Structure formats: C-alpha cells, structure tokens
Short mmCIF file of C-alpha atoms in Angstrom, two decimals:
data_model
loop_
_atom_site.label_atom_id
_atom_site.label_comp_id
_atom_site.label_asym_id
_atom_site.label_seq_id
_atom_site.Cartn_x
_atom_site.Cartn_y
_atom_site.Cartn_z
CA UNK W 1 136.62 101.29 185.05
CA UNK W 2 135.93 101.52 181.42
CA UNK W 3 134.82 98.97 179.43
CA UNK W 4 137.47 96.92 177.70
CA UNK W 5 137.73 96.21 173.90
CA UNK W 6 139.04 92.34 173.60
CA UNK W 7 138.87 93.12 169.55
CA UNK W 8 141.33 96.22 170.00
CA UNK W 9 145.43 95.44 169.38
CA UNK W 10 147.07 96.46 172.61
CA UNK W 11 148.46 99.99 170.71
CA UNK W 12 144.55 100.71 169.38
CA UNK W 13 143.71 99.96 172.87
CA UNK W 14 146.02 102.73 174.22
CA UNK W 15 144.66 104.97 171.73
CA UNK W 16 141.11 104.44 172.73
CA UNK W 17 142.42 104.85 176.31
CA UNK W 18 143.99 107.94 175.51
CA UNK W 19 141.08 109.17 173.69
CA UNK W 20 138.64 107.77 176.41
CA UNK W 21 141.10 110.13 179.32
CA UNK W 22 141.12 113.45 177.16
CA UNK W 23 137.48 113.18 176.48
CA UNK W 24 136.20 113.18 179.60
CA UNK W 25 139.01 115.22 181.52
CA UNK W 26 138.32 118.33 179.19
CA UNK W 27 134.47 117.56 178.19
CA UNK W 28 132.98 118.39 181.43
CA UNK W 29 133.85 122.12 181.74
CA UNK W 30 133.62 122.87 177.48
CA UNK W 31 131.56 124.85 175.52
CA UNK W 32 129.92 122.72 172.67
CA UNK W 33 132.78 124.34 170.50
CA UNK W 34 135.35 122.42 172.01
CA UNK W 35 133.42 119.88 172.94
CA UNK W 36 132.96 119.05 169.02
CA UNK W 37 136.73 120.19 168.30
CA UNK W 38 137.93 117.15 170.43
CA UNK W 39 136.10 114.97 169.43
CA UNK W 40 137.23 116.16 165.39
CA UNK W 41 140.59 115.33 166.77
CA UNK W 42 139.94 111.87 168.21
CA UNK W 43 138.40 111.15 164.87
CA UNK W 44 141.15 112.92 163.19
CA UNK W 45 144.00 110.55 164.71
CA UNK W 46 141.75 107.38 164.48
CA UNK W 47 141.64 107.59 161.28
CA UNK W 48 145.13 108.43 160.36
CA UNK W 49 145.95 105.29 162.63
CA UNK W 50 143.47 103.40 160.20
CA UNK W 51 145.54 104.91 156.98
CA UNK W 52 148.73 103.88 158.25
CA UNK W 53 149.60 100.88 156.37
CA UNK W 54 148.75 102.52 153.06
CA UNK W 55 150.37 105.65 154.07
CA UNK W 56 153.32 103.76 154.86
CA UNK W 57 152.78 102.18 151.30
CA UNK W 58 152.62 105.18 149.92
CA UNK W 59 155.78 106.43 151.68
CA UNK W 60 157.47 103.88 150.13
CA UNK W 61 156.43 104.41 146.38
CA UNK W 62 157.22 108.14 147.00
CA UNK W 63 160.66 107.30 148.58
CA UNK W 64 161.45 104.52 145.99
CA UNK W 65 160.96 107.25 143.29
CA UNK W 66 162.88 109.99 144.82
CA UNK W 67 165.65 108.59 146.92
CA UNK W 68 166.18 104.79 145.21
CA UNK W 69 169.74 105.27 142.94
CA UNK W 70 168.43 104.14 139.41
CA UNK W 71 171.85 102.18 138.81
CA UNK W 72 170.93 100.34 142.33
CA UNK W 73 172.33 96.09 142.08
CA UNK W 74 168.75 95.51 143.21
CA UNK W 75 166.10 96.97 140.81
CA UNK W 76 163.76 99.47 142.65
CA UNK W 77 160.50 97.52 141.85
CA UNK W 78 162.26 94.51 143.20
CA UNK W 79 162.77 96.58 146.48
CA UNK W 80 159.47 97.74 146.89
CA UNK W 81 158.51 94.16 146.93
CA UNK W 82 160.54 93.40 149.61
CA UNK W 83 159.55 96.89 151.82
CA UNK W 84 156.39 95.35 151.49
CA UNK W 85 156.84 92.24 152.76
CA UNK W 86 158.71 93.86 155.62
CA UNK W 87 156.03 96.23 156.82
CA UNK W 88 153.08 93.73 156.82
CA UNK W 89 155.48 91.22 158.42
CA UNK W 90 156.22 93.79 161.31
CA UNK W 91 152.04 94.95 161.48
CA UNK W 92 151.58 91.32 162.37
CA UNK W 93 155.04 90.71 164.66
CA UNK W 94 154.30 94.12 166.71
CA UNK W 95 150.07 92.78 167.14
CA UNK W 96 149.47 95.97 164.83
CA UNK W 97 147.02 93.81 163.38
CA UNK W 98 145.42 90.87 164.61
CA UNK W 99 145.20 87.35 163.02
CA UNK W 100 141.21 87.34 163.15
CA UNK W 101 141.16 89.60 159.90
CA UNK W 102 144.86 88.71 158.70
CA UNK W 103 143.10 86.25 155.88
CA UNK W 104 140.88 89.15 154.52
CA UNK W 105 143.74 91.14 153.50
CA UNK W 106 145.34 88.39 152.41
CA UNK W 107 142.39 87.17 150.18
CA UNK W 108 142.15 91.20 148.87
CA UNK W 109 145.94 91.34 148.24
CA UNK W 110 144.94 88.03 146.26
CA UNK W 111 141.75 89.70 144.53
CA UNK W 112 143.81 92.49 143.35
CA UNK W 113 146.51 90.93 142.07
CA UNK W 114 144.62 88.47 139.83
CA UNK W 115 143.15 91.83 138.38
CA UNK W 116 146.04 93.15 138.40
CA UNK W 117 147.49 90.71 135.98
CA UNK W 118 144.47 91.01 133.85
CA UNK W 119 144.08 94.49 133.76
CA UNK W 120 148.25 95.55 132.81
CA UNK W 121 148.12 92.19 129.88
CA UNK W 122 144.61 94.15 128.76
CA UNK W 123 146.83 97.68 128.54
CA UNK W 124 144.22 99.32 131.33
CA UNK W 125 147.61 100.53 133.22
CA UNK W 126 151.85 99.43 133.15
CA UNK W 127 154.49 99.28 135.51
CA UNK W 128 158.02 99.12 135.06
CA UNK W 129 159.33 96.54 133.24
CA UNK W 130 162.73 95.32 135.06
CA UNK W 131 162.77 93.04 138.51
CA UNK W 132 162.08 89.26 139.11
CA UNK W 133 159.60 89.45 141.72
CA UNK W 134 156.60 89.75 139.94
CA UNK W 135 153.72 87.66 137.80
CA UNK W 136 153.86 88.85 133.70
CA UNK W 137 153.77 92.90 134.06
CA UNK W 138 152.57 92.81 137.23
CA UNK W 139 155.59 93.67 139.97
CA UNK W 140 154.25 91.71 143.55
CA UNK W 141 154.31 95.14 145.46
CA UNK W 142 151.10 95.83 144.33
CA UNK W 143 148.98 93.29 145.76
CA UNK W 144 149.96 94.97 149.22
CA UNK W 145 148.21 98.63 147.85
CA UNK W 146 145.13 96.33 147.48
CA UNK W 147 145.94 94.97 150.72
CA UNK W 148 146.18 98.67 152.02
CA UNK W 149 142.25 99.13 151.32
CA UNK W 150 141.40 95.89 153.48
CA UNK W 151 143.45 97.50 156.11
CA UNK W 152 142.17 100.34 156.51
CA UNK W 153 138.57 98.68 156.41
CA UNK W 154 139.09 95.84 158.97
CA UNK W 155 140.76 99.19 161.70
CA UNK W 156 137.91 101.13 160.75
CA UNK W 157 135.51 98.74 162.07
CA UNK W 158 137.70 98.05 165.05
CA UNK W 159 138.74 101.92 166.45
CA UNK W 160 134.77 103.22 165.85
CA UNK W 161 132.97 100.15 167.04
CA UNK W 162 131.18 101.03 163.33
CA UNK W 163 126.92 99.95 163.84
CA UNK W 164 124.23 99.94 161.20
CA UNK W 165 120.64 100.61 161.03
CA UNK W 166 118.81 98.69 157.51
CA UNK W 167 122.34 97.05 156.24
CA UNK W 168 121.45 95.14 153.37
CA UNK W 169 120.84 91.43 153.48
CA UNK W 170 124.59 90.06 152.94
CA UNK W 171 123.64 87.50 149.97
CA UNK W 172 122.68 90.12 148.36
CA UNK W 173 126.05 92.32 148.85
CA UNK W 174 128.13 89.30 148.33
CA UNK W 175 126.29 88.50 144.76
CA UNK W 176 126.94 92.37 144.02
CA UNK W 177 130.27 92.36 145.31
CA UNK W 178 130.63 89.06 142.56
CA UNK W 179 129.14 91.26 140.02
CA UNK W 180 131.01 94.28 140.53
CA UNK W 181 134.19 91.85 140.18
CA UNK W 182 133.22 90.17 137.43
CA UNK W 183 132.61 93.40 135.52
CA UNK W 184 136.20 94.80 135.87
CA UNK W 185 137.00 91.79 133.74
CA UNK W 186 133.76 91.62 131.21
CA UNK W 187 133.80 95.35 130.39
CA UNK W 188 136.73 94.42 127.48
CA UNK W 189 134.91 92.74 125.87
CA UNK W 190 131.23 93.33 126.91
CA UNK W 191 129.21 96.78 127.66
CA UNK W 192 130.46 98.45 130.42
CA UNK W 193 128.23 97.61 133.37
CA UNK W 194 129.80 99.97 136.33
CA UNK W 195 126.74 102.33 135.83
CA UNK W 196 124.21 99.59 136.58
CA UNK W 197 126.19 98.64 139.52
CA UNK W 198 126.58 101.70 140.83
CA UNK W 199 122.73 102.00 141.11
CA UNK W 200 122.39 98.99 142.54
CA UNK W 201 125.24 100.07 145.25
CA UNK W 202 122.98 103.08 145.89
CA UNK W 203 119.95 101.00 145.26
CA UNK W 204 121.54 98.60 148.14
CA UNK W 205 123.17 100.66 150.79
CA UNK W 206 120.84 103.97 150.54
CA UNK W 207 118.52 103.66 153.34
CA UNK W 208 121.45 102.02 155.41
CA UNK W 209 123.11 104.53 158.56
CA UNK W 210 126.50 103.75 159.57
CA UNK W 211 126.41 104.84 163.75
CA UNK W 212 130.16 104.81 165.41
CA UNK W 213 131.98 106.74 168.35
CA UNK W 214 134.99 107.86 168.39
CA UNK W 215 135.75 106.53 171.79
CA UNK W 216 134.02 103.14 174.00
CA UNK W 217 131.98 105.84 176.28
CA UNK W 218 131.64 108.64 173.73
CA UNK W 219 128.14 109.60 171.82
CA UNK W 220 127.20 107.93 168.79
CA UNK W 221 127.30 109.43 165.95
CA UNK W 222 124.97 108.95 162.25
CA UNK W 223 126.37 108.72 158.73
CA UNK W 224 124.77 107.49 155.72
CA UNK W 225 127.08 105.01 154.46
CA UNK W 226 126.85 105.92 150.63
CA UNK W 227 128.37 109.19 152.17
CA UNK W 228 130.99 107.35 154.17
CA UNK W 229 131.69 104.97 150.90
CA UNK W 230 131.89 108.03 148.37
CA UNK W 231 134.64 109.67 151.26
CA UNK W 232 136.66 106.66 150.88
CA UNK W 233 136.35 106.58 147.65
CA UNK W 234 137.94 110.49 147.27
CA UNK W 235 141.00 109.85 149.54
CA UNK W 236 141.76 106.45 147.59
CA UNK W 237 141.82 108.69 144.33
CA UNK W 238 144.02 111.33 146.06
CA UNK W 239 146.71 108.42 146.98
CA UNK W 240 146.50 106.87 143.47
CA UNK W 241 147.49 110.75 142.37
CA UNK W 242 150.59 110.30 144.44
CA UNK W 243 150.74 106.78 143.08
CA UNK W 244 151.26 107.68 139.45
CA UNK W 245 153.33 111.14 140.35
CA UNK W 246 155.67 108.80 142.15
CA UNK W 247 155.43 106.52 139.01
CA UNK W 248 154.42 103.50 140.66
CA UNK W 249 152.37 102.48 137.63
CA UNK W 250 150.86 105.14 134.69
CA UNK W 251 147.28 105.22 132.71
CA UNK W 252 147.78 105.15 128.96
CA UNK W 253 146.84 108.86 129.33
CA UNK W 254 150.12 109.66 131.27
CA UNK W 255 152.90 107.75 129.06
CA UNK W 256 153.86 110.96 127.59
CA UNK W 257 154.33 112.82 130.95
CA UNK W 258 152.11 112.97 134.17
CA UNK W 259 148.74 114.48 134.45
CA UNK W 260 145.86 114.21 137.22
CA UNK W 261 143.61 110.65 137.10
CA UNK W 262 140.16 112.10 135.97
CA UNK W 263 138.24 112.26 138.93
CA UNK W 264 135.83 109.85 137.27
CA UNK W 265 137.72 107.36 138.39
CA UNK W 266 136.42 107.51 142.00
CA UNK W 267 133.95 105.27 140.53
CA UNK W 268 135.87 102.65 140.06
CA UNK W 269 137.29 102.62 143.41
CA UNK W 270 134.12 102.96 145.33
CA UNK W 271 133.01 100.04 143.13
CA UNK W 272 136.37 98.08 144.22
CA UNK W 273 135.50 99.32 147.84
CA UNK W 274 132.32 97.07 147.97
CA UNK W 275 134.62 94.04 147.36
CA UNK W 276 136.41 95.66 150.36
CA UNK W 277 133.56 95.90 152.10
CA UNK W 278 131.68 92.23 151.91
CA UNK W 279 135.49 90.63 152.98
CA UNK W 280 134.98 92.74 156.12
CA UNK W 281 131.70 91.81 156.70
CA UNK W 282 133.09 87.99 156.65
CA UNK W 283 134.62 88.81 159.80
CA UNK W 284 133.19 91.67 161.83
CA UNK W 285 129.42 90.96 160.67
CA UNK W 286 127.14 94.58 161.03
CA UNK W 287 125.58 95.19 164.47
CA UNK W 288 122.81 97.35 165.41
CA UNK W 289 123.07 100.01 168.19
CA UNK W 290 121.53 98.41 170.62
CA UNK W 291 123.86 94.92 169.90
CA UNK W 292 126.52 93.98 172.46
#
C-alpha cells in the first residue's frame, strides 16, 4: 500500500491516488517520451487544482462583467462580494481546504485589503464606485483575489510535497517580507525601493532549489525557486489582464479605454508573492529531501 498523506484534503488525496494508479500502470512499459508526457499531465492537473479558487475568482469577475444586468436591485460589486463569500465558505464546508492554513489566507485577504485601501485613496488603481459592502473605494471582493494567491501557495505545498535545499534563514525572509510591505506604502512618498528588494529577493533565494514530485512515489524533481517565483509571478499578471478586461478595477493608464498592464508589473507581484510566501512558511515550514 502506498503511503498516505494525513496533510492531503480527502479530494487532493484522490487526486494523488489517481495520479499515484496512472503512473505506475502506464510507466512500466513507456518510452522516456511518455514517461515524461505523464508526468507533464499530473503536473498539469495539480496545478490547475492549485489555481482553482482564483480561477473560480476570476470566473466570477468575468461573469459579473458579461452576464450581471447593469440595472440589477443588487449592485454587481455588491454581488461579487457575496460570490465570494460563498465560494470560500463552500472550499472550507466541502474540506477543499483544511483549517491548518485557513488563518493564512485569512491574514493575506487581511494584508491586501489594508493595501488595498491605501493604494485606491493614493489613486494607484479604482473600482467602481456604487455598493455598500466595501471599506472607502475599496469593494470587500477584493481581499478574496489576495486570498486567491495564499491559496494557491498553501495547495502548492500540499499536492507536490514541495522540499528545499539552502532556503534562507526565515528571520531573514520575514524582515524582507516586512520590508517589501512596507515599501508598497513608503514609495509615495519616499524613493522607490522595489529594485533594492528585488536584489535582495535574488540575493536571498538564489542558491535555494525547490525539489517536489508530482505524485507520493514519483521521482523528485529540481527547480530553482527564483525560477518557480518569477513563473508565478507571469500567470498572476496574465489573470490581472483578465482582471482589468473584465473591469474589476483599472490603472490610471486604462480610464480612457482598456490596454495591456505593462509587463513590468510582474515585479510587483513577485514582490507581493514573498509576503505570500513567508505566511506559508508559518505553517508548512521548508523540509529537506531527506526530511520525513
């Protein structure tokens, strides 16, 4: 009998079941072709299951823009808020995610409002200005795209048992993560310190290897984590894309009609990541290889 993941939810655990039964059913008599094109699958649907509370988000802000009547009793912003509420409520009611890591997506729903609230009074971004559920110009659904990113981390480390060789000492990526905070608030009215911090995320995390498998028995496999963190960092500028198409919120740039977020902008969310990141680390604290 395999070994059995206590940390999976009971549907990851069918998944790694699943994945753990195709592997080794079809590995034995394939090539190294196919051999590799499973295991791309595996990862493949792993990580989509990862995604799936921001791509439900995302299905929402889509569907709010496109199918929500305008002249609707309830506001659409106001609905959103509530389709939020719903789908994390059901994520925790169906064990989609488990109550170990509930409070770090609750405290980065919390982070991201705060600078949320900052960032639209500052003119950085706006929303739409109608519905009661929200703080100032800031409309309560959002805290749950933050809370999206947490998600996704806290699965990550869950579905590919993630390992690291030379992680960083964690005081120091907790003061960095403080810094990196700190600056998305001091760069109104100070110089703009993300360049610094980005060295010192490279400085930080570049001789660090991220190992994981994409099933309990499978091979492990080596990443450099800057490479894992800049991948991230790409997708989470691809769904703000969708974000501002669907109008969810719009850059200064895109008041007078919608245009792509500069792709310099992956910056900011890699640098938003680390916050991610440290939570995480709170709760599923890095392993080496060799660790049980």
């Amino acid at each position: 009998m395999s070994q059995q993941r206590t940390d999976f939810t009971p549907l990851e655990e069918r998944i790694d079941d699943w994945a753990h039964r195709r592997s080794a059913a079809l590995a034995a008599d394939a090539g190294p072709l196919r051999r590799g094109l499973i295991e791309l699958v595996v990862f493949t649907l792993k990580q989509a299951w990862a995604c799936v509370f921001g791509a439900a988000m995302l299905v929402l802000l889509v569907a709010a823009r496109l199918l929500y009547p305008d002249d609707a009793l309830l506001v659409r912003s106001d609905a959103l808020v509530i389709a939020a509420v719903a789908l994390q409520a059901a994520m925790v009611a169906f064990r989609l995610e488990s109550g170990r890591e509930m409070w770090v997506i609750v405290l980065f729903h919390v982070v991201g409002t705060v600078m949320e609230i900052f960032k639209t009074y500052a003119g950085s971004w706006s929303y739409e200005t109608d519905g009661f559920l929200r703080i100032g110009g800031v409309p309560l659904y959002t805290g749950f795209m933050y809370a999206a990113v947490g998600s996704y981390m806290v699965r990550v480390f869950r579905l590919f048992d993630l390992r690291f060789a030379r992680y960083p000492p964690l005081w120091a990526t907790g003061l960095l993560a403080a810094a990196i905070y700190a600056n998305f608030f001091t760069h109104h009215y100070l110089p703009d310190a993300r360049w610094v911090l980005l060295a010192l995320v490279a400085l930080l995390y570049g001789r660090c290897v991220m190992s994981f498998r994409n099933q309990r028995t499978g091979p492990w496999r080596r990443m450099p984590v800057l490479l894992a963190f800049v991948g991230v960092a790409f997708f989470l500028w691809v769904a703000e894309n969708v974000g501002t198409g669907a109008g969810a919120w719009i850059y200064p740039h895109q008041q007078a009609g919608w245009e792509m977020v500069p792709l310099s902008k992956m910056v900011s969310w890699l640098l938003l990541m680390m916050i991610s990141v440290v939570l995480v680390t709170v709760v599923y604290r890095p392993r080496a290889v060799e660790e049980r």
